[in-house]
CSV table of C-alpha atoms and ligand atoms in Angstrom, one decimal:
chain,number,residue,atom,x,y,z
E,7,UNK,CA,94.5,73.9,92.7
E,8,UNK,CA,98.2,73.3,92.6
E,9,UNK,CA,99.3,71.6,89.4
E,10,UNK,CA,102.9,72.6,89.2
E,11,UNK,CA,104.2,73.1,85.7
E,12,UNK,CA,102.0,72.8,82.7
E,13,UNK,CA,104.0,75.3,80.7
E,14,UNK,CA,105.8,74.9,77.4
E,15,UNK,CA,109.4,74.9,76.3
E,16,UNK,CA,111.7,77.8,76.5
E,17,UNK,CA,113.1,79.1,73.2
E,18,UNK,CA,116.6,77.6,73.6
E,19,UNK,CA,115.6,74.2,72.4
E,20,UNK,CA,116.4,72.8,75.8
E,21,UNK,CA,113.9,70.6,77.6
E,22,UNK,CA,111.4,73.0,79.3
E,23,UNK,CA,110.4,73.1,82.9
E,24,UNK,CA,107.5,70.7,82.3
E,25,UNK,CA,109.7,68.0,80.9
E,26,UNK,CA,112.1,68.3,83.8
E,27,UNK,CA,109.2,68.7,86.2
E,28,UNK,CA,110.9,71.7,87.7
E,29,UNK,CA,109.0,74.6,89.3
E,30,UNK,CA,109.9,78.2,88.5
E,31,UNK,CA,111.4,78.4,92.0
E,32,UNK,CA,113.7,75.5,91.2
E,33,UNK,CA,114.8,77.2,88.0
E,34,UNK,CA,115.6,80.5,89.6
E,35,UNK,CA,116.8,79.7,93.1
E,36,UNK,CA,120.3,80.9,94.1
E,37,UNK,CA,122.4,77.9,95.1
E,38,UNK,CA,125.9,77.7,96.5
E,39,UNK,CA,127.7,77.8,93.1
E,40,UNK,CA,125.6,80.7,91.8
E,41,UNK,CA,127.2,83.2,89.5
E,42,UNK,CA,125.2,86.3,88.7
E,43,UNK,CA,127.5,87.1,85.7
E,44,UNK,CA,126.4,83.7,84.1
E,45,UNK,CA,122.7,84.7,84.1
E,46,UNK,CA,121.5,86.0,80.8
E,47,UNK,CA,119.0,88.8,81.5
E,48,UNK,CA,117.2,88.1,78.2
E,49,UNK,CA,116.8,84.4,78.7
E,50,UNK,CA,113.4,82.8,78.5
E,51,UNK,CA,113.6,80.4,81.4
E,52,UNK,CA,110.3,78.6,81.0
E,53,UNK,CA,106.7,79.2,80.0
E,54,UNK,CA,105.4,81.1,76.9
E,55,UNK,CA,108.1,82.6,74.7
E,56,UNK,CA,105.5,85.0,73.3
E,57,UNK,CA,104.5,88.2,74.9
E,58,UNK,CA,100.7,88.0,74.6
E,59,UNK,CA,100.7,84.4,75.7
E,60,UNK,CA,102.8,85.1,78.7
E,61,UNK,CA,100.7,88.1,79.7
E,62,UNK,CA,97.5,85.9,79.4
E,63,UNK,CA,99.1,83.0,81.3
E,64,UNK,CA,100.2,85.4,84.2
E,65,UNK,CA,96.7,86.9,84.3
E,66,UNK,CA,95.2,83.4,84.5
E,67,UNK,CA,96.8,83.0,87.9
E,68,UNK,CA,94.5,85.7,89.4
E,69,UNK,CA,91.8,83.4,90.6
E,70,UNK,CA,94.1,81.1,92.3
E,71,UNK,CA,96.2,83.8,93.9
E,72,UNK,CA,93.2,85.7,95.3
E,73,UNK,CA,91.8,82.5,96.8
E,74,UNK,CA,95.1,81.8,98.6
E,75,UNK,CA,95.1,85.4,99.8
E,76,UNK,CA,91.7,85.0,101.3
E,77,UNK,CA,92.7,81.8,102.9
E,78,UNK,CA,95.8,83.4,104.3
E,79,UNK,CA,93.7,86.1,105.8
E,80,UNK,CA,91.1,83.7,107.2
E,81,UNK,CA,93.8,81.6,108.7
E,82,UNK,CA,95.1,84.6,110.6
E,83,UNK,CA,91.6,85.2,112.0
E,84,UNK,CA,91.8,81.7,113.4
E,85,UNK,CA,95.1,82.6,115.1
E,86,UNK,CA,97.5,81.7,112.3
E,87,UNK,CA,100.7,83.7,112.3
E,88,UNK,CA,101.7,83.4,108.7
E,89,UNK,CA,102.3,86.2,106.2
E,90,UNK,CA,104.2,86.6,102.9
E,91,UNK,CA,106.9,89.2,102.2
E,92,UNK,CA,107.9,89.7,98.6
E,93,UNK,CA,111.3,91.5,98.4
E,94,UNK,CA,112.1,93.2,95.1
E,95,UNK,CA,115.7,94.3,94.4
E,96,UNK,CA,117.5,95.3,91.3
E,97,UNK,CA,119.4,98.0,89.6
E,98,UNK,CA,117.8,101.3,88.7
E,99,UNK,CA,115.2,100.8,85.9
E,100,UNK,CA,115.1,97.1,86.5
E,101,UNK,CA,111.4,97.2,86.8
E,102,UNK,CA,110.6,96.9,90.5
E,103,UNK,CA,107.6,99.2,90.1
E,104,UNK,CA,106.4,97.3,87.1
E,105,UNK,CA,106.9,94.0,88.9
E,106,UNK,CA,104.9,95.2,91.9
E,107,UNK,CA,102.1,96.1,89.4
E,108,UNK,CA,102.2,92.6,88.0
E,109,UNK,CA,101.6,91.2,91.5
E,110,UNK,CA,98.9,93.7,92.1
E,111,UNK,CA,97.1,92.5,88.9
E,112,UNK,CA,96.8,89.0,90.2
E,113,UNK,CA,95.8,89.8,93.8
E,114,UNK,CA,93.2,91.7,95.8
E,115,UNK,CA,94.4,95.1,96.7
E,116,UNK,CA,93.0,94.5,100.2
E,117,UNK,CA,95.6,92.5,102.0
E,118,UNK,CA,98.5,93.7,99.8
E,119,UNK,CA,100.9,96.1,101.5
E,120,UNK,CA,103.4,98.0,99.4
E,121,UNK,CA,106.5,99.7,100.8
E,122,UNK,CA,109.5,101.3,99.1
E,123,UNK,CA,112.8,102.2,100.7
E,124,UNK,CA,114.9,105.3,99.8
E,125,UNK,CA,117.8,106.8,101.6
E,126,UNK,CA,117.3,106.6,105.4
E,127,UNK,CA,116.0,109.7,107.1
E,128,UNK,CA,117.9,111.4,109.8
E,129,UNK,CA,116.0,109.5,112.4
E,130,UNK,CA,116.4,106.2,110.6
E,131,UNK,CA,120.1,106.8,110.4
E,132,UNK,CA,120.4,107.0,114.1
E,133,UNK,CA,118.8,103.5,114.5
E,134,UNK,CA,119.9,100.0,113.6
E,135,UNK,CA,119.4,99.4,109.9
E,136,UNK,CA,116.7,96.8,110.5
E,137,UNK,CA,114.6,99.2,112.6
E,138,UNK,CA,112.7,100.8,109.7
E,139,UNK,CA,112.4,97.4,108.0
E,140,UNK,CA,110.8,95.8,111.1
E,141,UNK,CA,108.2,98.6,111.2
E,142,UNK,CA,107.2,98.0,107.6
E,143,UNK,CA,106.6,94.3,107.8
E,144,UNK,CA,103.1,93.2,106.6
E,145,UNK,CA,100.7,92.2,109.3
E,146,UNK,CA,99.9,88.5,109.8
E,147,UNK,CA,97.5,87.1,107.2
E,148,UNK,CA,98.6,89.5,104.5
E,149,UNK,CA,101.1,89.9,101.7
E,150,UNK,CA,103.8,92.6,101.7
E,151,UNK,CA,105.8,93.9,98.8
E,152,UNK,CA,109.1,95.7,99.4
E,153,UNK,CA,110.4,97.9,96.6
E,154,UNK,CA,114.1,97.8,97.8
E,155,UNK,CA,114.7,96.6,101.3
E,156,UNK,CA,117.3,95.9,104.0
E,157,UNK,CA,119.5,94.6,101.2
E,158,UNK,CA,120.3,98.2,100.3
E,159,UNK,CA,122.3,98.2,103.5
E,160,UNK,CA,124.8,95.8,101.9
E,161,UNK,CA,124.4,97.1,98.3
E,162,UNK,CA,124.5,100.9,97.9
E,163,UNK,CA,126.0,101.1,101.4
E,164,UNK,CA,128.8,98.8,100.4
E,165,UNK,CA,129.4,100.2,97.0
E,166,UNK,CA,129.3,103.8,98.2
E,167,UNK,CA,131.1,103.2,101.5
E,168,UNK,CA,128.2,104.8,103.4
E,169,UNK,CA,129.3,103.1,106.6
E,170,UNK,CA,132.7,101.6,107.5
E,171,UNK,CA,133.4,98.1,106.1
E,172,UNK,CA,133.6,96.5,109.5
E,173,UNK,CA,129.9,97.5,110.0
E,174,UNK,CA,128.5,96.5,106.6
E,175,UNK,CA,130.5,93.3,106.5
E,176,UNK,CA,128.7,92.0,109.6
E,177,UNK,CA,125.3,92.7,108.1
E,178,UNK,CA,125.1,89.5,106.0
E,179,UNK,CA,125.0,87.4,109.1
E,180,UNK,CA,122.7,89.8,110.9
E,181,UNK,CA,120.3,89.7,108.0
E,182,UNK,CA,120.4,85.9,108.0
E,183,UNK,CA,119.7,85.7,111.7
E,184,UNK,CA,116.9,88.2,111.5
E,185,UNK,CA,115.3,86.4,108.5
E,186,UNK,CA,115.6,83.1,110.4
E,187,UNK,CA,113.8,84.5,113.4
E,188,UNK,CA,111.0,85.9,111.3
E,189,UNK,CA,110.7,82.7,109.3
E,190,UNK,CA,110.4,80.7,112.5
E,191,UNK,CA,107.6,83.1,113.5
E,192,UNK,CA,105.6,82.4,110.4
E,193,UNK,CA,106.8,84.9,107.9
E,194,UNK,CA,107.6,83.5,104.4
E,195,UNK,CA,110.2,85.4,102.3
E,196,UNK,CA,110.1,85.6,98.6
E,197,UNK,CA,113.2,87.4,97.7
E,198,UNK,CA,113.5,88.4,94.0
E,199,UNK,CA,116.3,90.1,92.2
E,200,UNK,CA,115.3,91.6,88.9
E,201,UNK,CA,118.3,91.1,86.7
E,202,UNK,CA,118.8,93.5,83.7
E,203,UNK,CA,121.7,94.0,81.4
E,204,UNK,CA,123.7,97.2,81.3
E,205,UNK,CA,122.6,97.8,77.7
E,206,UNK,CA,118.9,97.4,78.7
E,207,UNK,CA,119.4,99.9,81.5
E,208,UNK,CA,120.8,102.4,79.0
E,209,UNK,CA,117.9,101.9,76.7
E,210,UNK,CA,115.4,102.4,79.5
E,211,UNK,CA,117.1,105.6,80.6
E,212,UNK,CA,117.0,106.9,77.1
E,213,UNK,CA,113.4,105.9,76.7
E,214,UNK,CA,112.6,107.9,79.8
E,215,UNK,CA,114.4,111.0,78.4
E,216,UNK,CA,112.6,110.6,75.1
E,217,UNK,CA,109.2,110.7,76.6
E,218,UNK,CA,108.1,113.8,78.6
E,219,UNK,CA,105.5,111.8,80.4
E,220,UNK,CA,108.4,109.6,81.7
E,221,UNK,CA,110.6,112.4,82.8
E,222,UNK,CA,109.3,112.1,86.4
E,223,UNK,CA,110.9,108.6,86.4
E,224,UNK,CA,114.3,109.9,85.2
E,225,UNK,CA,116.8,110.5,88.0
E,226,UNK,CA,120.1,112.0,86.9
E,227,UNK,CA,121.7,110.3,89.9
E,228,UNK,CA,120.9,106.9,88.2
E,229,UNK,CA,123.7,107.7,85.8
E,230,UNK,CA,126.2,108.1,88.7
E,231,UNK,CA,125.1,104.7,90.0
E,232,UNK,CA,125.3,103.2,86.5
E,233,UNK,CA,129.0,104.2,86.4
E,234,UNK,CA,129.5,101.8,89.3
E,235,UNK,CA,127.8,98.9,87.5
E,236,UNK,CA,130.5,96.4,88.1
E,237,UNK,CA,130.8,97.2,91.8
E,238,UNK,CA,127.0,96.8,92.1
E,239,UNK,CA,127.1,93.4,90.3
E,240,UNK,CA,129.8,92.3,92.7
E,241,UNK,CA,127.8,93.5,95.7
E,242,UNK,CA,124.7,91.7,94.4
E,243,UNK,CA,126.8,88.5,93.8
E,244,UNK,CA,127.9,88.5,97.5
E,245,UNK,CA,124.5,89.4,98.9
E,246,UNK,CA,122.7,86.8,96.8
E,247,UNK,CA,125.1,84.0,97.7
E,248,UNK,CA,125.6,84.9,101.4
E,249,UNK,CA,122.0,85.4,102.1
E,250,UNK,CA,120.3,82.7,100.0
E,251,UNK,CA,119.4,80.3,102.8
E,252,UNK,CA,117.1,77.3,102.8
E,253,UNK,CA,114.6,79.2,104.9
E,254,UNK,CA,114.8,82.4,102.8
E,255,UNK,CA,116.3,81.7,99.4
E,256,UNK,CA,117.0,84.3,96.7
E,257,UNK,CA,115.6,84.0,93.2
E,258,UNK,CA,117.1,85.8,90.3
E,259,UNK,CA,114.7,86.8,87.5
E,260,UNK,CA,116.0,87.6,84.0
E,261,UNK,CA,114.3,90.9,83.6
E,262,UNK,CA,115.2,92.4,80.2
E,263,UNK,CA,111.8,91.3,78.8
E,264,UNK,CA,109.1,92.8,81.0
E,265,UNK,CA,106.5,90.3,80.1
E,266,UNK,CA,108.7,87.4,80.9
E,267,UNK,CA,109.8,89.0,84.2
E,268,UNK,CA,106.1,89.3,85.1
E,269,UNK,CA,105.3,85.7,84.1
E,270,UNK,CA,108.2,84.4,86.2
E,271,UNK,CA,107.3,86.6,89.2
E,272,UNK,CA,103.6,85.7,89.0
E,273,UNK,CA,104.5,82.0,89.0
E,274,UNK,CA,106.9,82.4,91.9
E,275,UNK,CA,104.1,84.1,93.9
E,276,UNK,CA,101.6,81.3,93.0
E,277,UNK,CA,104.0,78.5,93.8
E,278,UNK,CA,104.9,80.1,97.1
E,279,UNK,CA,101.3,80.4,98.2
E,280,UNK,CA,100.6,76.8,97.0
E,281,UNK,CA,103.4,75.6,99.2
E,282,UNK,CA,102.2,77.7,102.1
E,283,UNK,CA,98.7,76.2,101.5
E,284,UNK,CA,96.9,78.4,104.0
E,285,UNK,CA,93.8,76.9,105.5
E,286,UNK,CA,90.4,78.2,106.6
E,287,UNK,CA,90.2,78.1,110.4
E,288,UNK,CA,88.0,75.4,111.9
E,289,UNK,CA,84.4,76.4,112.5
E,290,UNK,CA,84.0,77.1,116.2
E,291,UNK,CA,80.2,77.0,116.3
E,292,UNK,CA,77.5,74.3,115.6
E,293,UNK,CA,76.3,75.1,112.0
E,294,UNK,CA,73.0,73.3,112.5
E,295,UNK,CA,72.3,75.2,115.7
E,296,UNK,CA,73.2,78.5,114.1
E,297,UNK,CA,71.0,77.8,111.0
E,298,UNK,CA,68.0,77.2,113.2
E,299,UNK,CA,68.7,80.3,115.2
E,300,UNK,CA,69.0,82.4,112.0
E,301,UNK,CA,65.8,80.9,110.6
E,302,UNK,CA,63.9,81.6,113.8
E,303,UNK,CA,65.2,85.1,114.2
Z,12,LIG,P1,114.2,104.8,93.9
Z,12,LIG,O1,114.0,103.3,94.2
Z,12,LIG,O2,114.4,105.1,92.5
Z,12,LIG,O3,113.2,105.7,94.6
Z,12,LIG,O4,115.6,105.2,94.6
Z,12,LIG,C1,115.8,105.0,96.0
Z,12,LIG,C2,117.3,105.3,96.3
Z,12,LIG,O5,117.4,105.1,97.7
Z,12,LIG,C3,118.2,104.3,95.6
Z,12,LIG,O6,119.3,104.9,95.0
Z,12,LIG,C4,118.6,103.4,96.8
Z,12,LIG,O7,119.9,102.8,96.6
Z,12,LIG,C5,118.6,104.4,97.9
Z,12,LIG,N1,118.5,103.7,99.2
Z,12,LIG,C6,117.6,102.8,99.6
Z,12,LIG,N2,117.9,102.3,100.8
Z,12,LIG,C7,119.1,102.9,101.2
Z,12,LIG,C8,119.9,102.8,102.3
Z,12,LIG,N3,119.6,101.9,103.3
Z,12,LIG,N4,121.0,103.5,102.4
Z,12,LIG,C9,121.3,104.4,101.4
Z,12,LIG,N5,120.6,104.5,100.3
Z,12,LIG,C10,119.5,103.8,100.2
Z,13,LIG,MG1,115.1,105.1,90.7
């Protein structure tokens, strides 16, 4: 396992990831000079530029990912403290649900914990904003997926002024400290922003309206948030740059093409697990002795 990039060129005629020997994480990681407005949501970053090929390449990661998953779980049975938390953020219709399905397709449902976060309940509002997040963390040895997260507390909360500025402005440091503590305790963050264009969002909203079987996905409130597009982009810009740390970096996934989004995300997951490299715990019995006991039983 673990050959990094064996994928082909992107369609821009630039050297592909393979030639530069870059991982998908290297290509998508948010660094200090990051500008969200400079990321083209339609860009093919690396890998197959063809939908069917990309789907097949992502599906081909299933065997590897499920083995890592089993190892991660086994490691925890031997006392290991590690776990993986995949955080999905993005504007409405950016495909957080579809992205979660893509992860589900390459992993075993057992050991995969999905949680989504809507507006806080009355009880949650009375607590610290990280309270409900802490309760939703995946257990050691497993993989968690957050559909939205504590980042909403510096996104919609900031854009909509849901709490005073002196409160939300302190949350970036709070989030970094909290993520550091969890990382030190063995939790690995994979924070992904699904980046769509304003035009693509409009198309997806219209698609939902055009198809009665998609009406359940349509939320009239999304149009109100859409009117604040620029403020949201600015809030994302700040959150991505202030909270992309060496211990919990952000990755921005161009997400206008669903099949490319899924290919990128699947590779981010595989690369992250490869680096975690979870290990089966050492055997704590004498195999020969046990074999004899079983045979004689
Ligand atoms: P959806 O993901 O479509 O189910 O929508 C969930 C809604 O809940 C989105 O509009 C989020 O912005 C909103 N939301 C999530 N977390 C918070 C939060 N901490 N405070 C306020 N609104 C939130
Ligand atoms: Mg929604």
